[in-house]
Short mmCIF file of C-alpha atoms and ligand atoms in Angstrom, two decimals:
data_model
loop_
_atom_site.label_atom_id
_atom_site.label_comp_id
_atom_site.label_asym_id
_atom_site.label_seq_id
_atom_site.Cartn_x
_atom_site.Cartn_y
_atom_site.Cartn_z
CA UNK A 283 23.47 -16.77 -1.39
CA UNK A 284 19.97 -17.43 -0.08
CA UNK A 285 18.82 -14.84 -2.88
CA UNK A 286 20.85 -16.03 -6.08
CA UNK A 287 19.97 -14.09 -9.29
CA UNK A 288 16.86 -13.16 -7.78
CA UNK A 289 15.50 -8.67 -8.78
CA UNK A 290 14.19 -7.01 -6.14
CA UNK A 291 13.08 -3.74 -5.59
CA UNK A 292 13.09 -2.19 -2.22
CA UNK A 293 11.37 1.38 -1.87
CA UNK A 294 12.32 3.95 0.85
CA UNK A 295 16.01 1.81 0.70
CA UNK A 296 18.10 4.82 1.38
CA UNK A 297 17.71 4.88 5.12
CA UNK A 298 16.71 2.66 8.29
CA UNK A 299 15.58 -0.53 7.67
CA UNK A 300 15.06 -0.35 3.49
CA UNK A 301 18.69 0.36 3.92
CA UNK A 302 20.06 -2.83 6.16
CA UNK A 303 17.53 -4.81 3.54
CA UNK A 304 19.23 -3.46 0.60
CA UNK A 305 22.69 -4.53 2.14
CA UNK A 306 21.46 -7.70 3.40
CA UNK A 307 20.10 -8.84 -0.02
CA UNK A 308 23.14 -7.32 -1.72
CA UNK A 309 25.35 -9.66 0.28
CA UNK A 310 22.64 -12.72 -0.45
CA UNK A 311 23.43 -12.54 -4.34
CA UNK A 312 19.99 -10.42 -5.43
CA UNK A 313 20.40 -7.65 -8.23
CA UNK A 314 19.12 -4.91 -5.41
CA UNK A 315 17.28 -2.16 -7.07
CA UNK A 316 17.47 0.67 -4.04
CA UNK A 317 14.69 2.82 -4.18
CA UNK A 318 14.40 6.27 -2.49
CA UNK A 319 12.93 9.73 -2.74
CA UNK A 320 16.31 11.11 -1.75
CA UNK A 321 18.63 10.65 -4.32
CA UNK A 322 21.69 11.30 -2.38
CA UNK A 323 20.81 8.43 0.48
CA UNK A 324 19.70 6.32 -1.84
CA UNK A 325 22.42 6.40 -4.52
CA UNK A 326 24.62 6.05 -1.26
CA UNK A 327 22.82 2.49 -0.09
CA UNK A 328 23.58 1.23 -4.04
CA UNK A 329 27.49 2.65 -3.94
CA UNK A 330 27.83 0.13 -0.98
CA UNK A 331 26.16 -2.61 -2.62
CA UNK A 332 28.13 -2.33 -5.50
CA UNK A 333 31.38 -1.88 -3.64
CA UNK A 334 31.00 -4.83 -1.14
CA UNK A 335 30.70 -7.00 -4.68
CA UNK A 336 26.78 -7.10 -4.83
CA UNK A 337 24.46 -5.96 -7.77
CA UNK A 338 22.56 -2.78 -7.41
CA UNK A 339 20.93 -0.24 -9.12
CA UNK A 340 19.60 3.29 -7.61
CA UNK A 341 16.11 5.01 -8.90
CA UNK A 342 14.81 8.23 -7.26
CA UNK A 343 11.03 7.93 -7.27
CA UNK A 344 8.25 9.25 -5.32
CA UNK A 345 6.06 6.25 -4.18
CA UNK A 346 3.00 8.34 -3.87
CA UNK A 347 3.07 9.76 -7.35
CA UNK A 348 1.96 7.52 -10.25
CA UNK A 349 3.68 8.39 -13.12
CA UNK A 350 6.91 8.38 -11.10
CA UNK A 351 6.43 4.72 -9.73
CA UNK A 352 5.37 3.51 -13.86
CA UNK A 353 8.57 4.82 -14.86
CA UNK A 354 10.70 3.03 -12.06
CA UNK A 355 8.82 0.09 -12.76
CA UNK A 356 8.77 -0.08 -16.61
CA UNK A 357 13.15 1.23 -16.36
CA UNK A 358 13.73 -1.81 -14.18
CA UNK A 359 12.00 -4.58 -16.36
CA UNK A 360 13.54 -2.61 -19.95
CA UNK A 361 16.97 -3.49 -18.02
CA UNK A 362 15.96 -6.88 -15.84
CA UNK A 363 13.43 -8.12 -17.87
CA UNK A 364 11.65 -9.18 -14.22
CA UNK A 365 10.73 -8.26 -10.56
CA UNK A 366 11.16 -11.01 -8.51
CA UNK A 367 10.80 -9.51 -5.26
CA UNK A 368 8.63 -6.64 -4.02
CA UNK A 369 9.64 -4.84 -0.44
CA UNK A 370 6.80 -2.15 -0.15
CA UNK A 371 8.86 -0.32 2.90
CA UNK A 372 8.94 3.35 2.23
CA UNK A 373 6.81 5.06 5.08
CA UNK A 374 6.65 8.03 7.30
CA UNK A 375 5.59 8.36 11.01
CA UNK A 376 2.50 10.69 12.26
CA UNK A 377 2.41 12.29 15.65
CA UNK A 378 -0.63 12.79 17.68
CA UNK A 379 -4.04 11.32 18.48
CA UNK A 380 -6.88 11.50 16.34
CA UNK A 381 -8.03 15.05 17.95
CA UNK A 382 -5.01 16.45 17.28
CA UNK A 383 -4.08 15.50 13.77
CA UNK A 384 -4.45 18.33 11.08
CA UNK A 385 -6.17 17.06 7.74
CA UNK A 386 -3.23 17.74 6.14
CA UNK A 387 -1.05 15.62 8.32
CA UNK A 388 -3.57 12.88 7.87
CA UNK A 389 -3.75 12.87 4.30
CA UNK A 390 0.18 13.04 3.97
CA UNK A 391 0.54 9.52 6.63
CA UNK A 392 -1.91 8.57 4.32
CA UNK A 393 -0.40 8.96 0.93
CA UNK A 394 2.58 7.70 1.94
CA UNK A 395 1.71 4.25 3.78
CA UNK A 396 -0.92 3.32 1.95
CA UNK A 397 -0.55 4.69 -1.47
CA UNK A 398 3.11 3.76 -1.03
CA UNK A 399 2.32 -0.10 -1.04
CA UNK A 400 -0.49 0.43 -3.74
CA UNK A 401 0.80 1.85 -6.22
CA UNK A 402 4.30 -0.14 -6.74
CA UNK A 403 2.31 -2.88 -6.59
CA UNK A 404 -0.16 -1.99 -8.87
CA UNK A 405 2.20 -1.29 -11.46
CA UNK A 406 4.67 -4.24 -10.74
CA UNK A 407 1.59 -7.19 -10.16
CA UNK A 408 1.35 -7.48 -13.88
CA UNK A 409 4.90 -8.87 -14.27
CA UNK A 410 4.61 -11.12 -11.48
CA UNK A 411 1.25 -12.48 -13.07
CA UNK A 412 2.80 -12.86 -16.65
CA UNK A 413 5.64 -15.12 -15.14
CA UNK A 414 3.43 -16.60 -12.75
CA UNK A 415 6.04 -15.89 -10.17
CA UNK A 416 6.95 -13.38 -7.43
CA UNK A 417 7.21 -12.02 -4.17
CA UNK A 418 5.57 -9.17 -2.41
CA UNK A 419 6.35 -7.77 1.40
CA UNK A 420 4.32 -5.07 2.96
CA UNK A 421 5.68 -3.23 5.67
CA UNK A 422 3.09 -3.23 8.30
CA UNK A 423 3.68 -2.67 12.19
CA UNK A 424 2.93 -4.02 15.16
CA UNK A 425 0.77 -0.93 16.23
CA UNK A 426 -1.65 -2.65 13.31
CA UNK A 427 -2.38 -4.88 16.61
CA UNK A 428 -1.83 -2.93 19.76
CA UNK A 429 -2.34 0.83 20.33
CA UNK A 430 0.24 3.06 20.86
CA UNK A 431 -0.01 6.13 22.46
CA UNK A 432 -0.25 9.71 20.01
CA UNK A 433 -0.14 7.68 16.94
CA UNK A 434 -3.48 7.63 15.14
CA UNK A 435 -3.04 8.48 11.23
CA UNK A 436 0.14 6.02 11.43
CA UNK A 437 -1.79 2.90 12.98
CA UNK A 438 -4.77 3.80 10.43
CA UNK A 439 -2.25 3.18 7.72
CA UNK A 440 -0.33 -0.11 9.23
CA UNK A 441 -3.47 -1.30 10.22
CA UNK A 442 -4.81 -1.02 6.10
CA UNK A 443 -1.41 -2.24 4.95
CA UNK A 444 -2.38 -5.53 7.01
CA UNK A 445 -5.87 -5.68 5.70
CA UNK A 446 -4.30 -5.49 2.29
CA UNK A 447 -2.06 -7.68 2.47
CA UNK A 448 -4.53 -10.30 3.11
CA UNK A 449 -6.48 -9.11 0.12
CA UNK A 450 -4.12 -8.89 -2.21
CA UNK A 451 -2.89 -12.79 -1.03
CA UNK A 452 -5.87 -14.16 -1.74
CA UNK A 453 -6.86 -12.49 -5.50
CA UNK A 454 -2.86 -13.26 -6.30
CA UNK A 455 -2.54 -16.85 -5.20
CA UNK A 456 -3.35 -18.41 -8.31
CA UNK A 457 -0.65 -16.23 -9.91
CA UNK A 458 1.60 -18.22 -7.57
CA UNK A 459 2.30 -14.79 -5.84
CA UNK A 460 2.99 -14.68 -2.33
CA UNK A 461 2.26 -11.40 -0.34
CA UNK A 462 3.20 -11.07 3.43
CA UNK A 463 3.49 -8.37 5.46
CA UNK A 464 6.25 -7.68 8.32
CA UNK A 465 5.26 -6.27 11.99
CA UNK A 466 7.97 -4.69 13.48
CA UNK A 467 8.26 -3.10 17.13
CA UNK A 468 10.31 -0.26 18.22
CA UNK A 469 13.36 -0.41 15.94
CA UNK A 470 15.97 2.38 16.29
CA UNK A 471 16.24 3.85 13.22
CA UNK A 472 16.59 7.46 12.12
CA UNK A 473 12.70 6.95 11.91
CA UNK A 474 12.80 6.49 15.37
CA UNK A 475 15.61 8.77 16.56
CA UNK A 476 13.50 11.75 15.04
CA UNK A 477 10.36 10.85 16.70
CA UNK A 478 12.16 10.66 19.83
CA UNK A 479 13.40 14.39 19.48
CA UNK A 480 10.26 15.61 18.30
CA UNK A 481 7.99 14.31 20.25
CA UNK A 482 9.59 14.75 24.08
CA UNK A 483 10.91 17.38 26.18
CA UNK A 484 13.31 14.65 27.37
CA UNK A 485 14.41 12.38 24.57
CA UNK A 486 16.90 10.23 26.29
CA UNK A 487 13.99 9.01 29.32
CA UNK A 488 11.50 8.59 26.34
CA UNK A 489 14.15 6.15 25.12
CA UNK A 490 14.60 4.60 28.18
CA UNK A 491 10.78 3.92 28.91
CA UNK A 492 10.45 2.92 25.40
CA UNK A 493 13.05 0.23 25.71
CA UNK A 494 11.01 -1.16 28.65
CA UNK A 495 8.10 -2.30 26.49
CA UNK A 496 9.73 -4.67 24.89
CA UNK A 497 10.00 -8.33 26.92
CA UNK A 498 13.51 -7.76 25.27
CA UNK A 499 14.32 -4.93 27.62
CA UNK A 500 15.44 -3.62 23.96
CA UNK A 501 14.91 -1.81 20.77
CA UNK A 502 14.78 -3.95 17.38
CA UNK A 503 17.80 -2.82 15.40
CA UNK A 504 17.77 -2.63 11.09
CA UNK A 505 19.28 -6.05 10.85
CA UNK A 506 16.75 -8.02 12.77
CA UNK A 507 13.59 -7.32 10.13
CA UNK A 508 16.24 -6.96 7.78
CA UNK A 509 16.92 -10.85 8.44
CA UNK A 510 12.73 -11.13 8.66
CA UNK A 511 12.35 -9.58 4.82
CA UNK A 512 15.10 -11.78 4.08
CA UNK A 513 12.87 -14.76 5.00
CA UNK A 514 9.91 -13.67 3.12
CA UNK A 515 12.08 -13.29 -0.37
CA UNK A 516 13.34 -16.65 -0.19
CA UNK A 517 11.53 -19.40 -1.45
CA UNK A 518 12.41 -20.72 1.66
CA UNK A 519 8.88 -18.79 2.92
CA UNK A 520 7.31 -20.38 -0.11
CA UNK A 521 4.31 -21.92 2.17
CA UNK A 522 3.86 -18.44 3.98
CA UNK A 523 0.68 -16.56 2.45
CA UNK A 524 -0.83 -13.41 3.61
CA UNK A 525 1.01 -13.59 6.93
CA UNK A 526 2.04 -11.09 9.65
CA UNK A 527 5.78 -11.96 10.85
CA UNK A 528 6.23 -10.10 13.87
CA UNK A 529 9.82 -8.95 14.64
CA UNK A 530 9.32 -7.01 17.69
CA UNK A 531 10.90 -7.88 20.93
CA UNK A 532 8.12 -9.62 22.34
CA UNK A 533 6.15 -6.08 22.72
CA UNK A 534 2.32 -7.35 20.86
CA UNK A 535 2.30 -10.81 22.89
CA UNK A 536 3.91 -9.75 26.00
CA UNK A 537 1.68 -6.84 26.51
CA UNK A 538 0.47 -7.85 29.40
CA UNK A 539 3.02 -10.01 30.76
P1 NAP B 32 13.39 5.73 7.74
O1 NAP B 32 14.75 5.50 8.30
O2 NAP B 32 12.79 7.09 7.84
O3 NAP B 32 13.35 5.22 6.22
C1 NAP B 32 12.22 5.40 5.41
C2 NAP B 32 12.69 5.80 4.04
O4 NAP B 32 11.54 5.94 3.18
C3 NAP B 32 13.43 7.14 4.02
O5 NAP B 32 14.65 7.03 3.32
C4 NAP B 32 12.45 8.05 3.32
O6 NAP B 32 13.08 9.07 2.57
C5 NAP B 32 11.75 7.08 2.38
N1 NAP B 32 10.51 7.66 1.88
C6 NAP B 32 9.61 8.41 2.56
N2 NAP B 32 8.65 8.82 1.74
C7 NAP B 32 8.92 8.31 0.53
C8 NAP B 32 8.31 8.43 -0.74
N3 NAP B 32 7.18 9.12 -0.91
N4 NAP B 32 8.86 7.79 -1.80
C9 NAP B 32 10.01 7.09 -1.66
N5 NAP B 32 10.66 6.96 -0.48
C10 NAP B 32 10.12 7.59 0.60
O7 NAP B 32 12.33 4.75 8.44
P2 NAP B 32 12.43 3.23 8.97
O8 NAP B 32 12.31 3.26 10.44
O9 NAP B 32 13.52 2.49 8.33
O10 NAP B 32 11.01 2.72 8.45
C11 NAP B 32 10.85 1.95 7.27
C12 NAP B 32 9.46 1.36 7.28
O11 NAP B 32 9.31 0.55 8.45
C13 NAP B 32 8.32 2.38 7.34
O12 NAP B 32 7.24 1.94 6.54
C14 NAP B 32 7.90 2.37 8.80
O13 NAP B 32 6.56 2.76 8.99
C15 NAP B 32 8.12 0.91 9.13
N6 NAP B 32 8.27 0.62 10.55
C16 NAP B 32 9.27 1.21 11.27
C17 NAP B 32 9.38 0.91 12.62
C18 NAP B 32 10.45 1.53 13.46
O14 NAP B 32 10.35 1.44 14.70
N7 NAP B 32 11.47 2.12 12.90
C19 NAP B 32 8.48 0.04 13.24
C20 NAP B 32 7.48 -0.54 12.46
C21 NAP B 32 7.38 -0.25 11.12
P3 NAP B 32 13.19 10.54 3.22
O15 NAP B 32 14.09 10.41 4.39
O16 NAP B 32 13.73 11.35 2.09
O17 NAP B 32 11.78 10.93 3.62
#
């Protein structure tokens, strides 16, 4: 019960990796409050909170629209009274280089990665800095590091998320808030699956070649940054500030191993 009577909200929690987090924690003691913009997934990730004995509570909201992330925010501390624990992970992928990206595609990666982590946070900070207490994991990505081939408007945004997270660390320190940010490799997810089939002729060799870039010889499933997040909303990561925690197979440092 490394997360004992601890509130956390996880946004984007209805699939992929918010999902195995929202399990995880549910299983750790938290009060899990699942977060998607599909109602029926995310409902879905709270139902098996609930009925594997944990504490959970579903809210659809849209993380890029402002009034919609006040009024998750302001429901959950009328019921909780507090967020302890802040998982910024909703995010969509982007296809293409830079060349090739519409403006519309842009703005959308955009929106959703980097708005995503602003906004909940903007509207959830002042809670943590009344109690002087809190939590706060970005989702970043190990492409913030490396390039990646066809994938400019998504390593823009991962690569912000990082810079943020540093900012926001150092004007929240003397709240006592940490803020970290998690890099994950290739981790098969329905993220994943769908970039896969979208992106090649030949799915299954694309999956293939992409297992080879890890020094794992692997994929990252949901559990292992699952088991990462899980870290960072301990206080057992109470001396980690403004850190990337890589979870990914080896695939930044091994690069050219
Ligand atoms: P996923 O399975 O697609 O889950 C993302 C979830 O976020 C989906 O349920 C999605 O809902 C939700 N979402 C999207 N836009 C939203 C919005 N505006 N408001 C609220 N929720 C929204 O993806 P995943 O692979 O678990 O990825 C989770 C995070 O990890 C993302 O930030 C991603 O960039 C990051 N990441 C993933 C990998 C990887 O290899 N999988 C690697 C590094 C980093 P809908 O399905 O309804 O859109």
């Amino acid at each position: 019960m490394r997360l004992q009577d601890k509130v956390i909200l996880i946004t984007g929690s209805g699939s992929g990796i918010g999902k195995a987090t929202a399990l995880l924690f549910g299983r750790e003691g938290a009060t899990v409050i699942v977060n998607d913009l599909d109602s029926s997934k995310g409902q879905e990730t709270s139902d098996e909170i609930v009925k594997a004995g944990g504490k959970s509570t579903f809210i659809q909201a849209d993380v890029t629209n402002p009034e919609s992330v006040k009024q998750m925010v302001d429901a959950i501390i009328a019921q909780y009274e507090r967020i302890d624990v802040l998982f910024n992970n909703a995010g969509i992928s982007g296809v293409g280089a830079l060349h090739e990206v519409e403006p519309e595609t842009w703005s959308r990666v955009m929106n959703v990665n980097i708005n995503g982590v602003y906004l909940p946070s903007k509207y959830v900070l002042p809670h943590m800095m009344d109690r002087r207490s809190g939590s706060i994991i970005n989702m970043s990505s190990c492409i913030a590091e490396i390039g990646l081939a066809v994938r400019a408007s998504y390593a823009a945004t991962k690569g912000a998320v990082l810079a943020l997270t540093k900012q926001m660390q150092v004007d929240y320190a003397p709240y006592n808030i940490r803020v970290n940010a998690l890099l994950p490799g290739t981790i098969l997810t329905p993220f994943v699956e769908n970039y896969l089939r979208t992106s090649y002729d030949n799915p299954e060799e694309a999956f293939e070649s992409l297992k080879k870039r890890q020094l794992s010889g692997d994929l990252g499933r949901p559990d292992d940054v699952a088991k990462a997040a899980l870290f960072l909303a301990s206080d057992e990561s109470q001396f980690m500030m403004g850190s990337p925690l890589y979870i990914d197979g080896g695939v930044v440092f091994g690069k050219n191993a």
